[in-house]
Amino acid sequence: MDDPATKRITSISGLNPYQTKWMIRARCTQKSDIRKWSNARGEGQLFSCTLTDATGEIRVTAFKESVNQFYPLLENDQV
């Protein structure tokens, strides 16, 4: 039986800038430490990671509140 969640997954190579809702299933192959930043528009924190699936890889950067939301969820070499 097909899992409905699997049908909603988009491959990394299938992503495009016009999609507004998408879900990928990928391995975290690299995750940076959290860094703090400050500029004329404000300050905050960020981290980056590389996500890889069978079709390609994508670099992700999370800023501000997204750092607290996603940093604990992503582990190197885990899907």
mmCIF file of C-alpha atoms in Angstrom:
data_model
loop_
_atom_site.group_PDB
_atom_site.id
_atom_site.type_symbol
_atom_site.label_atom_id
_atom_site.label_comp_id
_atom_site.label_asym_id
_atom_site.label_seq_id
_atom_site.Cartn_x
_atom_site.Cartn_y
_atom_site.Cartn_z
ATOM 1 C CA MET A 1 0.000 0.000 0.000
ATOM 2 C CA ASP A 2 1.395 3.427 -0.914
ATOM 3 C CA ASP A 3 2.033 5.891 1.888
ATOM 4 C CA PRO A 4 0.235 9.197 1.094
ATOM 5 C CA ALA A 5 3.091 11.169 2.695
ATOM 6 C CA THR A 6 5.579 9.618 0.254
ATOM 7 C CA LYS A 7 3.563 10.898 -2.711
ATOM 8 C CA ARG A 8 3.942 14.494 -1.473
ATOM 9 C CA ILE A 9 7.753 14.334 -1.325
ATOM 10 C CA THR A 10 9.566 16.367 -3.984
ATOM 11 C CA SER A 11 13.065 15.376 -5.081
ATOM 12 C CA ILE A 12 15.762 18.015 -4.673
ATOM 13 C CA SER A 13 16.265 18.153 -8.441
ATOM 14 C CA GLY A 14 12.510 18.738 -8.813
ATOM 15 C CA LEU A 15 12.478 21.896 -6.678
ATOM 16 C CA ASN A 16 11.985 25.233 -8.413
ATOM 17 C CA PRO A 17 11.612 28.838 -7.223
ATOM 18 C CA TYR A 18 7.908 28.928 -8.139
ATOM 19 C CA GLN A 19 6.865 26.206 -5.684
ATOM 20 C CA THR A 20 5.365 27.519 -2.469
ATOM 21 C CA LYS A 21 4.590 24.272 -0.653
ATOM 22 C CA TRP A 22 6.941 21.323 -0.841
ATOM 23 C CA MET A 23 8.481 18.575 1.258
ATOM 24 C CA ILE A 24 11.806 16.819 0.714
ATOM 25 C CA ARG A 25 13.319 13.730 2.312
ATOM 26 C CA ALA A 26 17.084 14.172 2.439
ATOM 27 C CA ARG A 27 20.217 13.327 4.373
ATOM 28 C CA CYS A 28 22.014 16.111 6.225
ATOM 29 C CA THR A 29 25.580 15.767 4.919
ATOM 30 C CA GLN A 30 27.011 18.901 6.553
ATOM 31 C CA LYS A 31 25.780 21.193 9.336
ATOM 32 C CA SER A 32 27.548 24.330 10.546
ATOM 33 C CA ASP A 33 27.691 25.671 14.062
ATOM 34 C CA ILE A 34 25.266 28.438 15.010
ATOM 35 C CA ARG A 35 26.766 31.863 14.292
ATOM 36 C CA LYS A 36 25.667 35.270 15.512
ATOM 37 C CA TRP A 37 25.438 38.228 13.120
ATOM 38 C CA SER A 38 24.835 41.934 13.393
ATOM 39 C CA ASN A 39 24.391 44.623 10.749
ATOM 40 C CA ALA A 40 22.589 47.937 10.220
ATOM 41 C CA ARG A 41 19.220 46.140 9.920
ATOM 42 C CA GLY A 42 19.538 44.205 13.164
ATOM 43 C CA GLU A 43 21.131 41.152 14.677
ATOM 44 C CA GLY A 44 20.379 37.489 15.006
ATOM 45 C CA GLN A 45 21.760 34.031 14.499
ATOM 46 C CA LEU A 46 22.082 31.610 11.593
ATOM 47 C CA PHE A 47 23.312 28.184 10.587
ATOM 48 C CA SER A 48 23.754 26.388 7.272
ATOM 49 C CA CYS A 49 23.496 22.789 6.190
ATOM 50 C CA THR A 50 23.709 20.720 3.035
ATOM 51 C CA LEU A 51 20.846 18.318 2.337
ATOM 52 C CA THR A 52 21.326 15.476 -0.161
ATOM 53 C CA ASP A 53 18.991 12.972 -1.820
ATOM 54 C CA ALA A 54 19.422 10.571 -4.759
ATOM 55 C CA THR A 55 18.860 13.410 -7.262
ATOM 56 C CA GLY A 56 21.123 16.150 -5.923
ATOM 57 C CA GLU A 57 21.945 18.431 -3.041
ATOM 58 C CA ILE A 58 20.803 21.796 -1.755
ATOM 59 C CA ARG A 59 22.375 24.290 0.644
ATOM 60 C CA VAL A 60 20.017 25.589 3.321
ATOM 61 C CA THR A 61 20.538 28.600 5.590
ATOM 62 C CA ALA A 62 18.239 29.256 8.552
ATOM 63 C CA PHE A 63 17.992 32.687 10.187
ATOM 64 C CA LYS A 64 16.635 34.043 13.473
ATOM 65 C CA GLU A 65 13.708 31.997 14.893
ATOM 66 C CA SER A 66 14.207 29.228 12.331
ATOM 67 C CA VAL A 67 17.548 28.414 13.963
ATOM 68 C CA ASN A 68 15.854 27.358 17.205
ATOM 69 C CA GLN A 69 13.215 25.419 15.270
ATOM 70 C CA PHE A 70 15.431 23.435 12.882
ATOM 71 C CA TYR A 71 18.955 23.202 14.353
ATOM 72 C CA PRO A 72 18.051 20.491 16.908
ATOM 73 C CA LEU A 73 16.184 18.459 14.262
ATOM 74 C CA LEU A 74 19.068 18.139 11.789
ATOM 75 C CA GLU A 75 21.932 15.748 12.534
ATOM 76 C CA ASN A 76 24.886 14.944 10.277
ATOM 77 C CA ASP A 77 24.436 11.707 8.318
ATOM 78 C CA GLN A 78 20.767 11.373 9.308
ATOM 79 C CA VAL A 79 17.632 11.476 7.140
#
